[in-house]
Amino acid sequence: MIDLYFAPTPNGWKAAIMLEETGFDYRPILMRLSEGDQFSPDFLSISPNAKMPAIVDHAPDAAWGDAPVTVFESGAILLYIADKTGQFAPPQGDLRARKDLMEWLFWQVGNQGPMAGQLSHFRNYAPEDARDYGFNRYLGEYDRNLGVLENRLEDRQYILGEYSIADMLAFPWAFIAKPLGASLADFPRVADWRARIKARPAVQRAIDLHKSEQNRGQHRADNNTVLFNQSAASLRSKSKGDTT
Ligand SMILES: N[C@@H](CCC(=O)N[C@@H](CS)C(=O)NCC(=O)O)C(=O)O
């Protein structure tokens, strides 16, 4: 059994998609991010970066020993499950294919993901008077990363050729292009790739998980200091329920 610490956001969907695709028996634990669940001592012992997704594998493979295995960071989670199940990633012995996987995994978690996350912040949560520079900067970077993906898909259906965790990581942020204020009109291969992935039943189940809990703009930088205006002090002193 795997516990999935989850909220219905693009980063949360990545882990849910992989658990659904592999047919794992998993238990989603809904995190109320706007209320500070991510700063609870129990969660910080699993995810020291105070972000979901994170997992606890209560039945790790024998090589890991008896204690449950905790994993934080979406890329690490998907890689852990891929290696545990032998699905959706090239085998560890295939060095060239594995190198390709690492490149696209790091591209997603170091480029497309953070740029899209900041774009979302400036479009949906930033105060009006501080919006424009950040919005334009991150819209450009989001668009640039769509261009990177469009080029990669020139001669293949999926990022590594076969559907893999590289696609599961990159899909959620392309899935929400429109709500981010972007368009896939100039990226026909990305649009087709997005449609192919969206049609997968496992992906649909993941996107529907706790859908009613999505933050539809009710928590913003000016009314929620748990989610926004964080600093190192947040790790020490933010307490659950302090949303003022
Ligand atoms: N690099 C992380 C990013 C995770 C992330 O940013 N999670 C957000 C939700 S999408 C979160 O937990 N936010 C809570 C907060 O910022 O306090 C990953 O890929 O797992």
mmCIF file of C-alpha atoms and ligand atoms in Angstrom:
data_model
loop_
_atom_site.group_PDB
_atom_site.id
_atom_site.type_symbol
_atom_site.label_atom_id
_atom_site.label_comp_id
_atom_site.label_asym_id
_atom_site.label_seq_id
_atom_site.Cartn_x
_atom_site.Cartn_y
_atom_site.Cartn_z
ATOM 1 C CA MET A 1 0.000 0.000 0.000
ATOM 2 C CA ILE A 2 1.219 3.470 -0.908
ATOM 3 C CA ASP A 3 -0.005 6.639 0.811
ATOM 4 C CA LEU A 4 -0.188 9.550 -1.629
ATOM 5 C CA TYR A 5 -0.119 13.015 -0.106
ATOM 6 C CA PHE A 6 -2.105 14.878 -2.685
ATOM 7 C CA ALA A 7 -3.943 18.017 -3.720
ATOM 8 C CA PRO A 8 -5.651 18.387 -7.123
ATOM 9 C CA THR A 9 -2.983 20.487 -8.866
ATOM 10 C CA PRO A 10 -0.694 19.718 -11.815
ATOM 11 C CA ASN A 11 2.081 18.484 -9.510
ATOM 12 C CA GLY A 12 -0.359 16.318 -7.569
ATOM 13 C CA TRP A 13 -1.783 14.864 -10.782
ATOM 14 C CA LYS A 14 1.643 13.638 -11.897
ATOM 15 C CA ALA A 15 1.904 11.153 -9.014
ATOM 16 C CA ALA A 16 -1.783 10.189 -9.215
ATOM 17 C CA ILE A 17 -1.433 9.495 -12.954
ATOM 18 C CA MET A 18 1.504 7.129 -12.363
ATOM 19 C CA LEU A 19 -0.258 5.312 -9.515
ATOM 20 C CA GLU A 20 -3.395 4.943 -11.662
ATOM 21 C CA GLU A 21 -1.402 3.834 -14.724
ATOM 22 C CA THR A 22 0.392 1.125 -12.751
ATOM 23 C CA GLY A 23 -2.806 -0.008 -11.019
ATOM 24 C CA PHE A 24 -1.369 0.476 -7.557
ATOM 25 C CA ASP A 25 -3.399 0.010 -4.400
ATOM 26 C CA TYR A 26 -2.901 3.520 -3.040
ATOM 27 C CA ARG A 27 -4.558 5.750 -0.495
ATOM 28 C CA PRO A 28 -4.882 9.438 -1.422
ATOM 29 C CA ILE A 29 -4.486 11.720 1.599
ATOM 30 C CA LEU A 30 -5.960 15.105 0.740
ATOM 31 C CA MET A 31 -3.785 18.050 1.753
ATOM 32 C CA ARG A 32 -5.401 21.394 2.572
ATOM 33 C CA LEU A 33 -2.528 23.539 1.370
ATOM 34 C CA SER A 34 -4.301 26.817 2.084
ATOM 35 C CA GLU A 35 -4.635 25.729 5.716
ATOM 36 C CA GLY A 36 -0.980 24.741 6.147
ATOM 37 C CA ASP A 37 -1.101 20.927 6.169
ATOM 38 C CA GLN A 38 2.266 21.011 4.359
ATOM 39 C CA PHE A 39 3.944 22.543 7.431
ATOM 40 C CA SER A 40 2.842 19.906 9.933
ATOM 41 C CA PRO A 41 5.834 18.161 11.564
ATOM 42 C CA ASP A 42 4.584 14.771 10.351
ATOM 43 C CA PHE A 43 4.417 15.924 6.744
ATOM 44 C CA LEU A 44 7.775 17.725 6.925
ATOM 45 C CA SER A 45 9.379 14.439 8.013
ATOM 46 C CA ILE A 46 8.166 12.989 4.681
ATOM 47 C CA SER A 47 8.538 16.052 2.480
ATOM 48 C CA PRO A 48 11.114 18.510 3.910
ATOM 49 C CA ASN A 49 10.398 20.980 1.088
ATOM 50 C CA ALA A 50 6.827 21.363 2.449
ATOM 51 C CA LYS A 51 5.234 20.594 -0.917
ATOM 52 C CA MET A 52 3.092 17.789 -2.171
ATOM 53 C CA PRO A 53 3.088 15.310 -3.852
ATOM 54 C CA ALA A 54 4.867 12.892 -1.548
ATOM 55 C CA ILE A 55 4.419 9.180 -0.993
ATOM 56 C CA VAL A 56 5.021 6.615 1.724
ATOM 57 C CA ASP A 57 5.505 3.077 0.445
ATOM 58 C CA HIS A 58 4.550 0.724 3.256
ATOM 59 C CA ALA A 59 5.582 -2.366 1.293
ATOM 60 C CA PRO A 60 8.943 -1.562 -0.284
ATOM 61 C CA ASP A 61 10.881 -4.192 -2.194
ATOM 62 C CA ALA A 62 13.126 -6.428 -0.058
ATOM 63 C CA ALA A 63 16.297 -4.555 -1.103
ATOM 64 C CA TRP A 64 15.028 -1.455 0.687
ATOM 65 C CA GLY A 65 14.729 -3.179 4.069
ATOM 66 C CA ASP A 66 11.644 -3.333 6.246
ATOM 67 C CA ALA A 67 11.012 0.330 7.043
ATOM 68 C CA PRO A 68 8.506 2.253 4.900
ATOM 69 C CA VAL A 69 10.098 4.349 2.138
ATOM 70 C CA THR A 70 9.225 8.058 1.891
ATOM 71 C CA VAL A 71 9.686 9.927 -1.400
ATOM 72 C CA PHE A 72 9.179 13.645 -2.088
ATOM 73 C CA GLU A 73 9.505 15.585 -5.401
ATOM 74 C CA SER A 74 7.315 14.461 -8.288
ATOM 75 C CA GLY A 75 10.220 13.379 -10.524
ATOM 76 C CA ALA A 76 11.694 11.197 -7.780
ATOM 77 C CA ILE A 77 8.272 9.717 -7.006
ATOM 78 C CA LEU A 78 7.567 8.715 -10.597
ATOM 79 C CA LEU A 79 11.065 7.281 -11.000
ATOM 80 C CA TYR A 80 10.700 5.293 -7.749
ATOM 81 C CA ILE A 81 7.399 3.780 -8.860
ATOM 82 C CA ALA A 82 8.721 3.110 -12.380
ATOM 83 C CA ASP A 83 11.695 1.227 -10.954
ATOM 84 C CA LYS A 84 9.514 -0.603 -8.428
ATOM 85 C CA THR A 85 7.086 -1.796 -11.096
ATOM 86 C CA GLY A 86 9.361 -1.985 -14.142
ATOM 87 C CA GLN A 87 6.819 0.128 -16.041
ATOM 88 C CA PHE A 88 6.887 3.427 -17.978
ATOM 89 C CA ALA A 89 10.668 3.937 -17.896
ATOM 90 C CA PRO A 90 13.578 2.329 -19.726
ATOM 91 C CA PRO A 91 15.341 -0.369 -17.670
ATOM 92 C CA GLN A 92 18.267 0.788 -15.535
ATOM 93 C CA GLY A 93 20.689 -1.245 -17.680
ATOM 94 C CA ASP A 94 19.795 0.632 -20.879
ATOM 95 C CA LEU A 95 22.196 3.506 -20.343
ATOM 96 C CA ARG A 96 21.364 5.581 -23.431
ATOM 97 C CA ALA A 97 17.617 5.371 -22.954
ATOM 98 C CA ARG A 98 18.025 6.037 -19.258
ATOM 99 C CA LYS A 99 20.145 9.131 -20.017
ATOM 100 C CA ASP A 100 17.362 10.394 -22.307
ATOM 101 C CA LEU A 101 14.820 9.820 -19.544
ATOM 102 C CA MET A 102 16.923 11.758 -17.033
ATOM 103 C CA GLU A 103 17.315 14.682 -19.433
ATOM 104 C CA TRP A 104 13.580 15.038 -19.934
ATOM 105 C CA LEU A 105 12.781 14.373 -16.297
ATOM 106 C CA PHE A 106 15.159 17.136 -15.204
ATOM 107 C CA TRP A 107 13.897 19.390 -18.000
ATOM 108 C CA GLN A 108 10.392 19.040 -16.632
ATOM 109 C CA VAL A 109 11.125 19.503 -12.939
ATOM 110 C CA GLY A 110 13.718 22.248 -13.520
ATOM 111 C CA ASN A 111 12.202 24.154 -16.434
ATOM 112 C CA GLN A 112 8.647 23.559 -17.619
ATOM 113 C CA GLY A 113 7.265 22.896 -14.115
ATOM 114 C CA PRO A 114 8.682 25.884 -12.215
ATOM 115 C CA MET A 115 8.041 28.319 -15.083
ATOM 116 C CA ALA A 116 4.434 27.159 -15.383
ATOM 117 C CA GLY A 117 4.030 27.299 -11.599
ATOM 118 C CA GLN A 118 5.208 30.903 -11.499
ATOM 119 C CA LEU A 119 2.992 31.749 -14.481
ATOM 120 C CA SER A 120 0.057 30.339 -12.560
ATOM 121 C CA HIS A 121 1.039 32.442 -9.553
ATOM 122 C CA PHE A 122 1.184 35.705 -11.473
ATOM 123 C CA ARG A 123 -1.965 34.990 -13.466
ATOM 124 C CA ASN A 124 -4.147 33.653 -10.667
ATOM 125 C CA TYR A 125 -2.842 34.735 -7.280
ATOM 126 C CA ALA A 126 -0.574 37.797 -7.445
ATOM 127 C CA PRO A 127 -1.903 41.208 -6.388
ATOM 128 C CA GLU A 128 -3.135 43.188 -9.415
ATOM 129 C CA ASP A 129 -0.516 45.931 -9.024
ATOM 130 C CA ALA A 130 2.396 43.420 -9.019
ATOM 131 C CA ARG A 131 1.244 41.237 -11.862
ATOM 132 C CA ASP A 132 2.464 42.350 -15.232
ATOM 133 C CA TYR A 133 6.231 41.895 -15.206
ATOM 134 C CA GLY A 134 6.042 38.428 -13.657
ATOM 135 C CA PHE A 135 3.132 37.366 -15.846
ATOM 136 C CA ASN A 136 4.902 38.381 -19.067
ATOM 137 C CA ARG A 137 8.229 36.894 -18.009
ATOM 138 C CA TYR A 138 6.724 33.490 -17.157
ATOM 139 C CA LEU A 139 4.308 33.435 -20.089
ATOM 140 C CA GLY A 140 7.353 33.782 -22.340
ATOM 141 C CA GLU A 141 9.178 30.984 -20.527
ATOM 142 C CA TYR A 142 6.084 28.741 -20.589
ATOM 143 C CA ASP A 143 5.756 29.387 -24.318
ATOM 144 C CA ARG A 144 9.468 28.678 -24.855
ATOM 145 C CA ASN A 145 9.129 25.335 -23.086
ATOM 146 C CA LEU A 146 6.120 24.473 -25.263
ATOM 147 C CA GLY A 147 8.419 25.132 -28.207
ATOM 148 C CA VAL A 148 11.015 22.750 -26.761
ATOM 149 C CA LEU A 149 8.362 20.051 -26.473
ATOM 150 C CA GLU A 150 6.999 20.769 -29.950
ATOM 151 C CA ASN A 151 10.487 20.238 -31.416
ATOM 152 C CA ARG A 152 11.005 17.044 -29.444
ATOM 153 C CA LEU A 153 7.718 15.601 -30.741
ATOM 154 C CA GLU A 154 8.676 16.239 -34.378
ATOM 155 C CA ASP A 155 9.441 12.582 -35.086
ATOM 156 C CA ARG A 156 7.878 10.749 -32.140
ATOM 157 C CA GLN A 157 4.462 10.328 -30.516
ATOM 158 C CA TYR A 158 5.762 10.634 -26.961
ATOM 159 C CA ILE A 159 8.800 12.300 -25.403
ATOM 160 C CA LEU A 160 10.879 9.103 -25.337
ATOM 161 C CA GLY A 161 9.068 7.449 -28.250
ATOM 162 C CA GLU A 162 6.964 5.201 -25.997
ATOM 163 C CA TYR A 163 4.579 6.650 -23.392
ATOM 164 C CA SER A 164 6.612 7.050 -20.177
ATOM 165 C CA ILE A 165 6.952 8.960 -16.932
ATOM 166 C CA ALA A 166 8.506 11.811 -18.949
ATOM 167 C CA ASP A 167 5.059 12.371 -20.516
ATOM 168 C CA MET A 168 3.238 11.969 -17.197
ATOM 169 C CA LEU A 169 5.438 14.691 -15.697
ATOM 170 C CA ALA A 170 5.061 17.154 -18.575
ATOM 171 C CA PHE A 171 1.388 16.576 -19.388
ATOM 172 C CA PRO A 172 -0.341 18.298 -16.437
ATOM 173 C CA TRP A 173 1.145 21.734 -17.125
ATOM 174 C CA ALA A 174 0.296 21.468 -20.842
ATOM 175 C CA PHE A 175 -3.171 20.241 -19.902
ATOM 176 C CA ILE A 176 -3.948 23.568 -18.225
ATOM 177 C CA ALA A 177 -2.458 25.827 -20.928
ATOM 178 C CA LYS A 178 -5.722 27.730 -21.393
ATOM 179 C CA PRO A 179 -6.322 28.562 -17.714
ATOM 180 C CA LEU A 180 -2.702 29.773 -17.637
ATOM 181 C CA GLY A 181 -3.550 32.304 -20.345
ATOM 182 C CA ALA A 182 -1.563 30.444 -23.028
ATOM 183 C CA SER A 183 -2.576 28.700 -26.231
ATOM 184 C CA LEU A 184 -1.456 25.524 -27.967
ATOM 185 C CA ALA A 185 -2.535 26.889 -31.374
ATOM 186 C CA ASP A 186 1.089 27.319 -32.475
ATOM 187 C CA PHE A 187 2.061 23.894 -31.138
ATOM 188 C CA PRO A 188 0.049 21.295 -33.092
ATOM 189 C CA ARG A 189 2.218 18.344 -32.083
ATOM 190 C CA VAL A 190 1.936 19.281 -28.406
ATOM 191 C CA ALA A 191 -1.840 19.644 -28.835
ATOM 192 C CA ASP A 192 -2.105 16.138 -30.340
ATOM 193 C CA TRP A 193 0.187 14.668 -27.670
ATOM 194 C CA ARG A 194 -1.913 16.341 -24.973
ATOM 195 C CA ALA A 195 -5.121 14.913 -26.470
ATOM 196 C CA ARG A 196 -3.645 11.383 -26.662
ATOM 197 C CA ILE A 197 -2.635 11.488 -22.997
ATOM 198 C CA LYS A 198 -5.848 13.136 -21.816
ATOM 199 C CA ALA A 199 -7.864 10.311 -23.410
ATOM 200 C CA ARG A 200 -6.210 7.662 -21.229
ATOM 201 C CA PRO A 201 -8.630 6.353 -18.575
ATOM 202 C CA ALA A 202 -5.916 6.376 -15.874
ATOM 203 C CA VAL A 203 -5.206 10.048 -16.595
ATOM 204 C CA GLN A 204 -8.875 10.925 -16.385
ATOM 205 C CA ARG A 205 -9.203 9.145 -13.029
ATOM 206 C CA ALA A 206 -6.188 11.052 -11.686
ATOM 207 C CA ILE A 207 -7.534 14.413 -12.843
ATOM 208 C CA ASP A 208 -10.899 13.671 -11.246
ATOM 209 C CA LEU A 209 -9.352 12.812 -7.880
ATOM 210 C CA HIS A 210 -10.708 15.242 -5.237
ATOM 211 C CA LYS A 211 -11.637 17.597 -8.087
ATOM 212 C CA SER A 212 -14.107 19.536 -5.951
ATOM 213 C CA GLU A 213 -11.192 20.655 -3.737
ATOM 214 C CA GLN A 214 -9.466 22.679 -6.459
ATOM 215 C CA ASN A 215 -8.501 26.213 -5.458
ATOM 216 C CA ARG A 216 -10.484 28.231 -7.959
ATOM 217 C CA GLY A 217 -8.952 31.560 -7.054
ATOM 218 C CA GLN A 218 -10.547 31.903 -3.622
ATOM 219 C CA HIS A 219 -7.097 31.908 -1.974
ATOM 220 C CA ARG A 220 -4.938 34.770 -3.225
ATOM 221 C CA ALA A 221 -1.742 36.496 -2.169
ATOM 222 C CA ASP A 222 -3.751 39.214 -0.441
ATOM 223 C CA ASN A 223 -5.966 36.930 1.645
ATOM 224 C CA ASN A 224 -3.833 33.873 2.445
ATOM 225 C CA THR A 225 -0.375 34.114 4.025
ATOM 226 C CA VAL A 226 0.018 30.367 4.471
ATOM 227 C CA LEU A 227 0.222 29.617 0.749
ATOM 228 C CA PHE A 228 1.769 32.926 -0.258
ATOM 229 C CA ASN A 229 4.473 35.138 1.281
ATOM 230 C CA GLN A 230 6.350 32.110 2.573
ATOM 231 C CA SER A 231 9.895 32.223 3.974
ATOM 232 C CA ALA A 232 12.144 29.961 6.027
ATOM 233 C CA ALA A 233 10.112 31.057 9.022
ATOM 234 C CA SER A 234 7.140 29.241 7.488
ATOM 235 C CA LEU A 235 8.918 25.961 8.173
ATOM 236 C CA ARG A 236 9.290 26.863 11.850
ATOM 237 C CA SER A 237 6.259 28.811 12.885
ATOM 238 C CA LYS A 238 3.349 28.568 10.455
ATOM 239 C CA SER A 239 0.656 26.691 12.272
ATOM 240 C CA LYS A 240 -2.360 24.984 10.789
ATOM 241 C CA GLY A 241 -5.352 27.219 10.590
ATOM 242 C CA ASP A 242 -3.384 30.485 10.479
ATOM 243 C CA THR A 243 -4.615 31.819 7.169
ATOM 244 C CA THR A 244 -4.539 35.501 7.951
HETATM 245 N N1 LIG B 1 9.150 20.539 -7.386
HETATM 246 C C1 LIG B 1 7.970 20.048 -6.723
HETATM 247 C C2 LIG B 1 6.874 21.084 -6.787
HETATM 248 C C3 LIG B 1 5.697 20.689 -5.938
HETATM 249 C C4 LIG B 1 4.776 21.881 -5.693
HETATM 250 O O1 LIG B 1 5.091 23.026 -6.036
HETATM 251 N N2 LIG B 1 3.638 21.613 -5.034
HETATM 252 C C5 LIG B 1 2.746 22.679 -4.682
HETATM 253 C C6 LIG B 1 1.352 22.494 -5.250
HETATM 254 S S1 LIG B 1 1.374 22.402 -7.011
HETATM 255 C C7 LIG B 1 2.593 22.736 -3.158
HETATM 256 O O2 LIG B 1 2.647 21.737 -2.478
HETATM 257 N N3 LIG B 1 2.407 23.945 -2.640
HETATM 258 C C8 LIG B 1 2.242 24.193 -1.258
HETATM 259 C C9 LIG B 1 2.937 25.448 -0.837
HETATM 260 O O3 LIG B 1 3.551 26.107 -1.689
HETATM 261 O O4 LIG B 1 2.890 25.763 0.341
HETATM 262 C C10 LIG B 1 7.524 18.735 -7.379
HETATM 263 O O5 LIG B 1 7.730 18.611 -8.591
HETATM 264 O O6 LIG B 1 7.015 17.852 -6.658
#
